[in-house]
XYZ file of C-alpha atoms in Angstrom:
705
model
C -28.241 -68.468 85.986
C -24.755 -69.711 86.457
C -22.484 -67.483 88.485
C -18.969 -66.894 87.232
C -16.074 -67.827 89.349
C -13.525 -65.263 90.399
C -11.116 -66.397 87.739
C -13.762 -66.206 85.111
C -14.678 -62.657 86.209
C -11.049 -61.608 86.031
C -10.703 -62.986 82.529
C -13.838 -61.137 81.457
C -12.587 -57.835 82.896
C -9.229 -58.180 81.206
C -10.866 -58.830 77.854
C -13.148 -55.802 78.253
C -10.237 -53.544 79.124
C -8.178 -54.774 76.203
C -11.122 -54.276 73.868
C -11.600 -50.676 75.067
C -7.918 -49.916 74.646
C -7.939 -51.404 71.160
C -10.874 -49.235 70.089
C -9.191 -46.160 71.512
C -6.041 -46.779 69.496
C -8.127 -47.403 66.390
C -9.986 -44.114 66.706
C -6.784 -42.267 67.508
C -5.104 -43.653 64.426
C -8.161 -42.915 62.291
C -8.247 -39.340 63.631
C -4.582 -38.823 62.853
C -5.060 -40.227 59.335
C -8.073 -38.002 58.741
C -6.271 -34.877 59.998
C -3.113 -35.641 58.046
C -4.944 -36.316 54.801
C -7.689 -33.758 55.127
C -8.291 -31.438 52.175
C -8.169 -28.492 54.573
C -4.904 -27.048 55.894
C -4.665 -27.633 59.675
C -2.172 -26.587 62.281
C -1.373 -26.613 66.016
C 0.620 -23.738 67.580
C 2.358 -23.661 70.951
C 4.322 -20.673 72.189
C 3.699 -18.883 68.849
C 5.395 -21.665 66.894
C 3.959 -24.512 64.840
C 4.016 -27.799 66.725
C 2.027 -29.616 64.054
C 0.950 -28.987 60.438
C -0.862 -31.422 58.184
C 0.142 -32.369 54.647
C -2.419 -30.032 53.022
C -0.925 -26.995 54.753
C 2.513 -28.027 53.526
C 1.166 -28.310 49.993
C -0.485 -24.912 50.342
C 2.637 -22.967 51.377
C 5.243 -25.198 49.721
C 7.256 -25.902 52.886
C 7.883 -29.346 54.416
C 6.533 -30.321 57.818
C 10.052 -30.352 59.158
C 10.715 -26.773 58.003
C 7.529 -25.494 59.586
C 7.645 -27.436 62.858
C 11.314 -27.215 63.786
C 11.194 -23.421 63.850
C 13.412 -22.792 60.828
C 10.552 -20.841 59.224
C 9.415 -18.011 61.471
C 5.913 -16.598 61.296
C 7.446 -13.284 60.195
C 8.781 -15.097 57.091
C 5.433 -16.675 56.340
C 3.040 -13.738 56.694
C 3.084 -10.441 54.786
C 4.729 -7.802 56.943
C 1.623 -5.592 56.840
C -0.506 -8.521 58.080
C 1.903 -9.919 60.714
C 0.569 -7.628 63.431
C -2.974 -8.813 62.629
C -1.921 -12.430 63.151
C -0.088 -11.660 66.381
C -2.970 -9.598 67.760
C -5.493 -12.357 67.030
C -3.268 -14.945 68.666
C -2.858 -12.738 71.737
C -6.592 -12.196 72.117
C -7.280 -15.881 71.718
C -4.718 -16.887 74.331
C -6.137 -14.275 76.752
C -9.661 -15.615 76.199
C -10.812 -12.307 74.681
C -12.273 -14.210 71.747
C -13.958 -17.621 71.682
C -13.476 -18.202 67.955
C -11.061 -16.215 65.801
C -11.558 -15.825 62.016
C -9.632 -13.382 59.836
C -7.914 -13.033 56.448
C -4.240 -12.295 55.804
C -1.631 -12.640 53.081
C 0.864 -15.511 53.168
C 4.100 -15.989 51.253
C 4.605 -19.414 49.767
C 8.081 -20.856 49.620
C 8.407 -19.651 45.986
C 7.481 -16.135 47.256
C 4.098 -16.252 45.574
C 1.625 -14.238 47.615
C -1.735 -15.817 48.431
C -4.734 -14.858 50.531
C -5.818 -17.226 53.330
C -8.639 -17.238 55.836
C -7.505 -18.406 59.291
C -9.872 -20.123 61.737
C -8.307 -20.402 65.200
C -9.443 -22.051 68.482
C -7.894 -22.479 71.913
C -7.469 -25.751 73.864
C -5.437 -27.185 76.755
C -3.024 -30.047 76.912
C -1.725 -31.136 80.276
C -2.838 -27.795 81.620
C -1.005 -25.806 78.971
C -2.966 -23.746 76.414
C -2.356 -24.081 72.673
C -3.996 -22.889 69.435
C -5.279 -25.040 66.636
C -7.226 -24.291 63.504
C -7.379 -24.232 59.716
C -6.063 -22.146 56.759
C -8.313 -21.838 53.712
C -6.949 -20.514 50.392
C -9.266 -17.630 49.425
C -7.015 -16.057 46.740
C -9.497 -16.665 43.901
C -12.358 -15.279 45.970
C -10.376 -12.164 46.924
C -9.338 -11.629 43.288
C -12.953 -11.961 42.170
C -14.031 -9.481 44.826
C -11.344 -7.027 43.722
C -12.388 -7.406 40.086
C -15.993 -6.856 41.019
C -15.061 -3.755 42.971
C -12.916 -2.522 40.085
C -15.757 -3.100 37.631
C -18.120 -1.244 39.922
C -15.693 1.676 40.049
C -15.335 1.620 36.264
C -19.087 1.562 35.858
C -19.493 4.483 38.233
C -16.771 6.382 36.384
C -18.374 5.713 33.001
C -21.806 6.524 34.381
C -21.043 9.758 36.197
C -18.246 11.121 33.988
C -19.764 10.324 30.593
C -20.598 13.475 28.560
C -23.681 11.707 27.220
C -26.805 11.478 29.344
C -27.022 8.056 31.057
C -29.999 7.139 33.199
C -31.887 4.267 34.815
C -35.679 4.038 34.737
C -37.846 1.645 36.721
C -40.497 -0.440 35.007
C -43.111 2.241 35.758
C -41.138 4.756 33.669
C -39.677 6.830 36.515
C -36.036 7.912 36.825
C -34.181 6.098 39.595
C -30.681 7.257 38.632
C -29.253 9.969 36.360
C -25.725 11.145 35.636
C -24.583 14.801 35.269
C -25.050 14.464 31.492
C -28.799 14.175 32.106
C -28.728 17.393 34.090
C -26.861 19.149 31.283
C -29.209 17.808 28.615
C -32.575 18.324 30.328
C -31.907 21.372 32.492
C -33.370 19.574 35.520
C -31.309 18.891 38.658
C -30.605 15.336 39.769
C -33.065 15.671 42.666
C -35.747 16.906 40.278
C -35.183 14.016 37.879
C -35.193 11.214 40.440
C -38.738 9.910 40.774
C -39.869 11.928 37.747
C -41.531 10.138 34.809
C -39.825 10.375 31.425
C -43.049 11.189 29.529
C -43.126 14.975 30.283
C -39.674 15.304 28.681
C -40.826 14.140 25.231
C -42.762 16.049 22.576
C -46.259 14.850 21.690
C -45.098 13.786 18.211
C -42.574 11.335 19.644
C -44.338 10.238 22.839
C -46.273 7.269 21.452
C -43.201 5.807 19.744
C -41.161 6.355 22.927
C -43.649 4.287 24.953
C -43.360 1.467 22.404
C -39.554 1.501 22.587
C -39.633 1.625 26.403
C -41.967 -1.369 26.498
C -39.612 -3.302 24.204
C -36.650 -2.565 26.494
C -38.673 -3.599 29.543
C -39.365 -6.895 27.770
C -35.617 -7.433 27.267
C -35.214 -6.058 23.724
C -32.559 -3.363 23.224
C -33.361 -0.583 20.743
C -32.299 2.829 19.451
C -34.320 5.728 18.073
C -34.372 9.507 17.690
C -36.751 11.889 19.416
C -37.215 15.527 20.351
C -36.685 16.333 24.027
C -38.310 19.221 25.924
C -35.868 20.909 28.299
C -36.919 22.511 31.574
C -36.707 25.950 29.938
C -39.065 24.808 27.171
C -36.475 24.647 24.398
C -36.205 21.534 22.245
C -33.187 19.314 21.625
C -32.838 16.451 19.172
C -31.473 13.336 20.840
C -30.461 9.856 19.810
C -31.428 7.426 22.546
C -30.489 3.795 23.152
C -32.389 1.668 25.685
C -31.450 -1.744 27.029
C -32.738 -3.913 29.894
C -31.112 -4.289 33.315
C -31.585 -7.886 34.378
C -31.238 -9.758 37.655
C -31.659 -13.513 37.892
C -32.939 -13.527 34.334
C -35.667 -10.970 35.031
C -35.707 -7.346 33.801
C -35.757 -5.088 36.837
C -35.141 -1.716 35.178
C -34.197 -0.040 31.910
C -30.906 1.711 31.200
C -30.722 4.482 28.642
C -28.014 6.520 26.891
C -29.017 9.777 25.216
C -26.768 11.752 22.861
C -27.507 15.323 21.836
C -27.614 15.338 18.013
C -29.197 18.760 17.556
C -26.195 20.120 15.624
C -26.153 17.018 13.441
C -29.874 17.308 12.668
C -29.532 20.998 11.835
C -26.583 20.226 9.567
C -28.553 17.479 7.845
C -31.400 19.910 7.273
C -28.969 22.393 5.774
C -27.568 19.665 3.540
C -31.049 18.713 2.452
C -31.638 22.348 1.502
C -28.429 22.306 -0.517
C -28.710 18.806 -1.958
C -30.555 20.019 -5.029
C -28.601 23.232 -5.599
C -25.023 24.159 -6.354
C -23.754 26.112 -3.307
C -21.626 28.467 -5.425
C -23.929 29.522 -8.254
C -27.266 28.577 -6.606
C -28.180 26.795 -9.841
C -29.821 23.357 -9.769
C -27.187 20.662 -9.440
C -27.073 17.435 -11.413
C -29.478 15.678 -9.048
C -32.206 18.289 -9.458
C -31.487 18.610 -13.187
C -31.993 14.866 -13.643
C -35.156 14.978 -11.526
C -36.636 17.699 -13.734
C -35.632 15.819 -16.865
C -37.363 12.753 -15.439
C -40.530 14.813 -14.850
C -40.415 15.978 -18.463
C -40.162 12.371 -19.663
C -43.141 11.377 -17.510
C -45.298 14.140 -18.967
C -44.886 12.522 -22.397
C -44.115 15.465 -24.673
C -45.520 15.399 -28.238
C -43.351 14.445 -31.210
C -43.492 17.990 -32.544
C -41.702 19.398 -29.497
C -38.905 17.101 -28.397
C -36.800 17.500 -25.293
C -33.293 18.877 -25.753
C -30.263 18.991 -23.455
C -27.354 21.369 -24.025
C -24.068 20.501 -22.320
C -21.604 23.407 -21.947
C -17.947 23.423 -21.008
C -16.197 26.787 -20.699
C -13.104 27.261 -22.875
C -9.981 28.699 -21.187
C -11.540 28.618 -17.703
C -8.511 26.783 -16.291
C -6.287 29.584 -17.600
C -8.503 32.191 -15.927
C -8.644 30.230 -12.671
C -4.889 29.666 -12.544
C -4.034 33.224 -13.569
C -6.369 35.167 -11.283
C -6.807 32.657 -8.461
C -9.643 30.435 -7.351
C -11.574 33.235 -5.659
C -11.753 35.198 -8.894
C -12.570 31.950 -10.688
C -15.542 31.409 -8.366
C -16.798 34.944 -8.938
C -16.460 34.397 -12.667
C -18.580 31.223 -12.492
C -21.301 33.100 -10.594
C -21.529 35.733 -13.332
C -21.488 33.047 -16.056
C -24.385 31.294 -14.296
C -26.336 34.561 -14.145
C -25.691 35.291 -17.833
C -26.856 31.807 -18.837
C -30.095 32.209 -16.852
C -30.727 35.589 -18.464
C -30.671 34.042 -21.935
C -33.041 31.092 -21.490
C -36.797 30.818 -21.071
C -38.442 30.589 -17.666
C -39.487 27.017 -18.467
C -35.874 25.985 -19.135
C -33.497 24.719 -16.453
C -29.889 25.843 -16.221
C -27.800 23.550 -14.016
C -24.186 23.354 -12.939
C -22.768 19.839 -12.916
C -19.159 20.359 -11.837
C -16.304 22.804 -12.262
C -16.967 24.768 -15.455
C -19.582 22.328 -16.787
C -23.161 23.539 -17.196
C -26.274 21.920 -18.666
C -29.503 23.391 -19.989
C -32.792 21.513 -20.218
C -35.238 22.606 -22.904
C -38.543 20.776 -22.207
C -40.115 21.841 -25.516
C -37.630 22.554 -28.244
C -37.178 21.910 -31.916
C -33.791 21.458 -33.536
C -33.621 25.019 -34.858
C -34.511 26.509 -31.458
C -31.811 24.545 -29.630
C -29.161 25.496 -32.197
C -30.246 29.145 -32.062
C -29.908 29.073 -28.256
C -26.412 27.576 -28.522
C -25.343 30.419 -30.808
C -27.006 32.978 -28.543
C -25.227 31.622 -25.459
C -21.803 31.737 -27.075
C -22.476 35.282 -28.220
C -23.583 36.254 -24.705
C -20.540 34.637 -23.122
C -18.189 36.398 -25.528
C -19.225 39.762 -24.066
C -16.537 40.941 -21.579
C -16.902 40.065 -17.894
C -15.660 42.488 -15.253
C -14.026 40.458 -12.474
C -12.185 42.297 -9.685
C -10.775 44.901 -12.023
C -10.116 42.476 -14.891
C -12.020 42.423 -18.157
C -12.407 38.805 -19.275
C -14.124 37.042 -22.125
C -14.877 33.373 -22.552
C -16.464 30.997 -25.008
C -18.113 27.616 -24.534
C -17.934 24.250 -26.228
C -21.542 23.099 -26.508
C -23.053 19.707 -27.192
C -26.727 19.301 -28.130
C -28.784 16.122 -27.865
C -32.483 15.491 -28.578
C -34.654 12.813 -27.014
C -35.846 9.943 -29.185
C -39.175 8.887 -27.783
C -40.071 6.485 -24.981
C -36.797 4.516 -25.147
C -34.739 7.550 -24.145
C -33.356 7.587 -20.593
C -32.053 10.376 -18.401
C -28.488 9.062 -18.439
C -28.449 8.374 -22.163
C -29.659 11.861 -23.148
C -27.169 13.630 -20.883
C -24.374 11.320 -22.063
C -25.177 12.097 -25.691
C -25.019 15.843 -25.027
C -21.721 15.311 -23.166
C -20.314 13.292 -26.083
C -21.256 16.050 -28.517
C -19.660 18.656 -26.222
C -16.460 16.636 -26.054
C -16.313 16.570 -29.852
C -16.746 20.358 -29.968
C -14.052 20.802 -27.311
C -11.601 18.693 -29.224
C -12.216 19.896 -32.772
C -13.772 23.332 -32.597
C -14.312 25.200 -29.332
C -16.502 28.327 -29.265
C -19.013 26.288 -31.240
C -21.673 23.598 -30.932
C -22.131 19.995 -32.110
C -25.424 18.142 -32.464
C -25.178 14.544 -31.311
C -25.304 11.774 -33.907
C -24.628 8.050 -33.810
C -21.433 8.720 -35.738
C -20.078 10.528 -32.656
C -20.740 7.406 -30.576
C -18.752 5.375 -33.089
C -15.870 7.812 -32.725
C -16.124 7.475 -28.944
C -16.072 3.676 -29.231
C -13.032 3.948 -31.503
C -11.287 6.062 -28.890
C -12.086 3.559 -26.137
C -10.578 0.721 -28.205
C -7.403 2.733 -28.713
C -7.203 3.602 -25.014
C -7.657 -0.047 -24.017
C -5.149 -1.552 -26.476
C -2.529 1.182 -26.155
C -1.583 -0.178 -22.730
C -0.012 -3.265 -24.306
C 1.171 -1.788 -27.633
C 4.839 -1.528 -26.583
C 4.864 -4.986 -25.027
C 3.350 -6.507 -28.185
C 5.805 -4.664 -30.511
C 2.950 -2.933 -32.312
C 4.599 0.501 -32.363
C 6.870 1.356 -35.291
C 8.861 4.387 -36.408
C 8.829 5.908 -39.869
C 11.494 8.386 -40.880
C 11.020 11.448 -43.100
C 14.071 13.190 -44.647
C 14.758 16.881 -44.014
C 16.649 18.355 -46.983
C 18.840 21.423 -47.381
C 16.775 23.644 -49.713
C 19.870 25.186 -51.293
C 21.899 22.033 -51.986
C 19.238 19.330 -51.811
C 21.408 17.296 -49.446
C 20.044 15.297 -46.523
C 20.395 17.254 -43.287
C 18.242 15.269 -40.864
C 15.519 12.687 -40.414
C 12.397 13.141 -38.335
C 11.209 10.051 -36.436
C 7.429 9.715 -36.686
C 5.601 7.107 -34.633
C 2.933 4.799 -36.068
C 0.807 2.150 -34.385
C 0.314 -1.050 -36.326
C -2.920 -2.120 -34.614
C -3.786 -5.807 -35.227
C -7.454 -4.984 -36.000
C -7.556 -1.312 -36.986
C -4.438 -1.317 -39.128
C -1.951 1.571 -39.159
C -3.193 4.153 -36.632
C -1.822 7.709 -37.132
C -0.269 9.485 -34.135
C -2.974 12.169 -34.095
C -5.420 9.449 -33.035
C -3.515 7.882 -30.150
C -0.927 10.403 -28.882
C -3.605 12.601 -27.190
C -4.980 9.462 -25.527
C -1.517 8.512 -24.303
C -1.111 11.998 -22.830
C -4.443 11.776 -21.011
C -3.637 8.341 -19.596
C -0.002 9.115 -18.753
C 1.334 6.419 -21.099
C 3.144 9.087 -23.139
C 6.140 8.840 -20.785
C 6.734 5.146 -21.595
C 5.913 5.616 -25.287
C 8.170 8.661 -25.514
C 11.063 6.757 -24.003
C 10.516 3.921 -26.494
C 10.550 6.386 -29.413
C 13.731 8.042 -28.147
C 15.481 4.708 -27.576
C 14.424 3.243 -30.936
C 15.323 6.379 -32.919
C 18.769 6.685 -31.307
C 19.494 2.996 -31.920
C 18.531 3.402 -35.611
C 20.660 6.515 -36.109
C 23.654 4.815 -34.475
C 23.055 1.776 -36.700
C 23.182 3.985 -39.837
C 26.398 5.541 -38.577
C 27.914 2.135 -37.816
C 27.041 1.087 -41.357
C 29.296 3.860 -42.626
C 26.732 6.423 -43.736
C 27.575 10.113 -43.183
C 26.070 11.234 -39.857
C 22.979 13.440 -39.741
C 20.639 14.666 -37.017
C 17.636 12.634 -35.984
C 14.654 14.716 -34.807
C 12.363 13.315 -32.103
C 9.127 14.955 -30.926
C 8.577 15.289 -27.178
C 5.409 16.335 -25.330
C 4.815 18.725 -22.464
C 4.221 15.809 -20.091
C 7.572 14.253 -20.974
C 9.459 17.510 -20.584
C 7.847 18.178 -17.208
C 8.696 14.704 -15.920
C 11.392 15.054 -13.223
C 13.524 12.243 -14.706
C 13.253 13.215 -18.383
C 16.702 14.821 -18.727
C 18.307 11.823 -17.033
C 16.326 9.490 -19.325
C 17.730 11.264 -22.408
C 21.233 11.071 -20.981
C 20.843 7.348 -20.216
C 19.528 6.607 -23.726
C 22.494 8.374 -25.346
C 24.914 6.413 -23.148
C 23.171 3.091 -23.779
C 22.972 3.540 -27.561
C 26.383 5.180 -27.969
C 24.897 8.011 -30.067
C 26.695 11.333 -29.787
C 24.400 14.085 -28.476
C 25.112 16.364 -31.449
C 23.175 13.959 -33.716
C 19.989 14.188 -31.664
C 17.463 17.007 -31.947
C 14.372 17.263 -29.761
C 11.276 19.005 -31.087
C 8.720 20.717 -28.844
C 5.431 22.243 -29.958
C 4.965 25.984 -29.654
C 2.155 25.563 -27.105
C 4.570 23.964 -24.636
C 6.047 27.379 -23.940
C 2.751 28.525 -22.394
C 3.328 26.170 -19.466
C 5.488 26.721 -16.377
C 8.433 28.534 -17.977
C 10.727 28.152 -14.957
C 10.525 24.360 -14.957
C 10.768 24.181 -18.733
C 13.697 26.547 -18.868
C 15.618 24.400 -16.394
C 14.918 21.202 -18.366
C 15.720 22.764 -21.734
C 18.917 24.281 -20.372
C 20.076 20.904 -19.040
C 19.324 19.280 -22.407
C 21.334 21.977 -24.189
C 24.216 21.318 -21.795
C 24.252 17.723 -23.025
C 24.903 19.027 -26.553
C 21.415 18.282 -27.895
C 19.769 20.605 -30.440
C 16.294 21.997 -29.758
C 13.628 23.127 -32.200
C 10.082 24.532 -32.052
C 7.573 22.507 -34.058
C 4.391 23.921 -35.677
C 5.657 27.481 -35.183
C 3.111 30.212 -35.848
C 0.016 28.316 -34.642
C 0.259 29.199 -30.965
C 0.770 32.205 -28.736
C 4.536 32.236 -28.298
C 6.003 35.429 -26.946
C 9.155 36.535 -28.767
C 10.868 36.708 -25.387
C 10.468 32.905 -25.085
C 12.563 32.413 -28.223
C 15.401 34.349 -26.635
C 15.020 32.730 -23.186
C 15.203 29.135 -24.389
C 17.892 29.529 -27.099
C 16.283 27.261 -29.697
C 18.396 26.138 -32.638
C 15.583 25.873 -35.163
C 11.963 26.727 -35.816
C 9.681 24.642 -37.999
C 7.045 26.519 -39.997
C 3.669 24.823 -39.661
C 2.380 23.084 -42.802
C -0.817 25.175 -42.771
C 1.182 28.264 -43.805
C 3.102 26.342 -46.478
C -0.184 25.066 -47.928
C -1.364 28.671 -48.391
C 1.693 29.706 -50.456
C 0.258 28.672 -53.880
C -3.087 30.197 -52.972
C -1.458 33.594 -52.451
C -3.159 34.032 -49.082
C -1.614 35.250 -45.849
C 0.585 32.136 -45.793
C 3.282 33.838 -47.850
C 3.487 36.886 -45.617
C 3.477 34.831 -42.417
C 6.076 32.378 -43.762
C 8.356 35.209 -44.907
C 8.021 36.930 -41.507
C 8.861 33.756 -39.573
C 11.965 33.105 -41.700
C 13.210 36.667 -41.276
C 12.521 36.688 -37.524
C 14.253 33.366 -36.947
C 17.347 34.379 -38.873
C 17.618 37.600 -36.890
C 17.533 35.484 -33.729
C 20.278 33.239 -35.156
C 17.965 30.278 -35.658
C 17.647 28.198 -38.808
C 14.245 27.436 -40.345
C 12.619 24.191 -41.504
C 9.415 24.295 -43.562
C 6.972 21.405 -43.114
C 4.568 19.997 -45.687
C 6.361 20.927 -48.937
C 4.458 19.200 -51.747
C 5.166 21.127 -54.979
C 7.711 23.292 -56.745
C 5.738 26.509 -56.193
C 6.128 26.112 -52.464
C 9.766 25.050 -52.807
C 10.738 27.976 -55.054
C 9.088 30.523 -52.757
C 10.867 29.085 -49.723
C 14.190 29.170 -51.550
C 13.612 32.792 -52.479
C 12.910 33.622 -48.831
C 16.158 31.846 -47.807
C 14.435 29.083 -45.846
C 17.186 26.708 -44.719
C 15.587 23.258 -44.859
C 12.342 21.532 -45.658
C 10.452 18.293 -45.511
C 7.334 16.954 -47.134
C 5.986 14.577 -49.751
C 7.838 16.544 -52.457
C 11.025 14.954 -51.140
C 9.775 11.756 -49.505
C 6.890 10.478 -47.447
C 7.741 8.981 -44.028
C 9.064 5.444 -44.541
C 10.333 2.603 -42.358
C 14.117 2.650 -41.868
C 14.706 -0.335 -44.153
C 13.025 1.461 -47.072
C 15.445 4.400 -47.028
C 18.357 3.979 -49.435
C 21.242 5.911 -47.917
C 23.947 4.315 -50.056
C 24.127 7.323 -52.421
C 24.682 9.953 -49.713
C 25.242 12.836 -49.896
C 21.919 12.359 -51.650
C 20.299 15.172 -53.622
C 16.593 15.724 -52.857
C 15.309 17.808 -55.736
């Protein structure tokens, strides 16, 4: 081998040295680049001040390297004041070699004053014989927040678990209690120590035990469920509970079963009470509608023979509202109890008396012919007419009764009861204290009523309502004194519908207020038109109902109509029926007084058919009374009509009221009324009600004779 010369050896040594130095610089530069660009925040501290921070630490706290290294940012500005002592103590221990490796968590303020949590790792080293600290800062804010949330959730869970009034428990997969809240102690009577480790089976009645095992197995398999059971307390008493079970899982596996139990004993007892009452009326102890229909259904199933059909009687007490309002609801309830007893006393043991609602009763006759059902209806009304003694009051009552008979296999429970109800409604409307046997004709009348009720809603809008006017003549001179406005409904299919057919419907539906305002407006406009045409003025009479008069804005409505039409109040007269005075007299008196203050005349229509006290005539200061047509009709027949008519005329005159007789149709009636000094009259003898355009007023003062 060739030996190198001295020069060659020198050159080789120089090259080796340069190569080693070059590698050292390379690794130093690479180390600096790695530290500076590391994803972890790094620092070097000398004399408790930063001498180096990498870019990641600057990004973490928001300060520049210059701000951190030149001492312009003190450690007291960077760390939370409550954590500063922790940092200083750790640094002291590290510098005094009390700790080899320091790791702790503190709060740091970023430049924007946002507070973050960091974990500091610190180590000690020497440089030129002088110690210094270096290490890393890791942002653990998200981890700390998650830990706090977890702790908060654990506290919430404990609060819900131990403070919940319901019993909450945890059972292992063998069915033993491993946790129980105070609600379990309250519910079972066992202490917490007694429950823990105890199986749930001894707490459940034999009837519910098998089902409870099934539900527990479902929950253990991950299926939540709820069910009711009867629990046996430590003292042996039973409680009804509603229990919900759901699985407790870890890593996807069910490790236990949670349960929530609610004491529903009071609810179950209440339900049982309701079940006892569900078929009976709590007041009268009679079968209610549900039981009545069930018994009717049983009768249908038995298939009664054609000779003995099934009958249903539907009863509605007449005047019960008056009794209830007058004596109070307590007395009304006592009255219904006695009525129920009296009904039961007058039927057969095979019949069913039921109470449907309010003062409505029904009677089921499983085997009854037509004559038997009618005889029972008469018997019941006779029995009810006997006085009742209620809390010191002697009361009597009658009933409106509807009777319906089944018609073979096609009859249904609802249809038979509805037929009896329809017949009762007819009795209530047209008779009272009587009975009506259902027929198909009654259904037709009901259908007719439904058509009227449906179409009446749009009658004003479609201009289907019209007014006819009937003259009221002075019986002494024959001159026109007034006109009465009478409403008609020109129905597009049914033709001209009389007011007796649709006014009651409008009162039931509340449409009477709008219809009444239309009548008042139209009548006042027509009267003002006649006056503007130069005809001598006369009063126009308009009928008003109880509902209108009780409406809070009625007086203002009348005032507005007079102002809008320009009609003077003295040419308007409002007519009220006699029965209106049986209502709330205080409210009526106020309304009537305000109307009188406007200058409007007031009259009582159909006088003599109601129950008006003479004191009412004085209280309300009426201007006129109108004798009902039924008394005028009796004048030629020489019945009581003459005496009643004469008495009304005399009474009215003594009270300074004038008298109008309705329904004058012949000279016999007219002559008698003249002899009795009746002031005015109206009827077909003078003129039937006609549209305004058919009245010829050009010859006024016209003689009606």
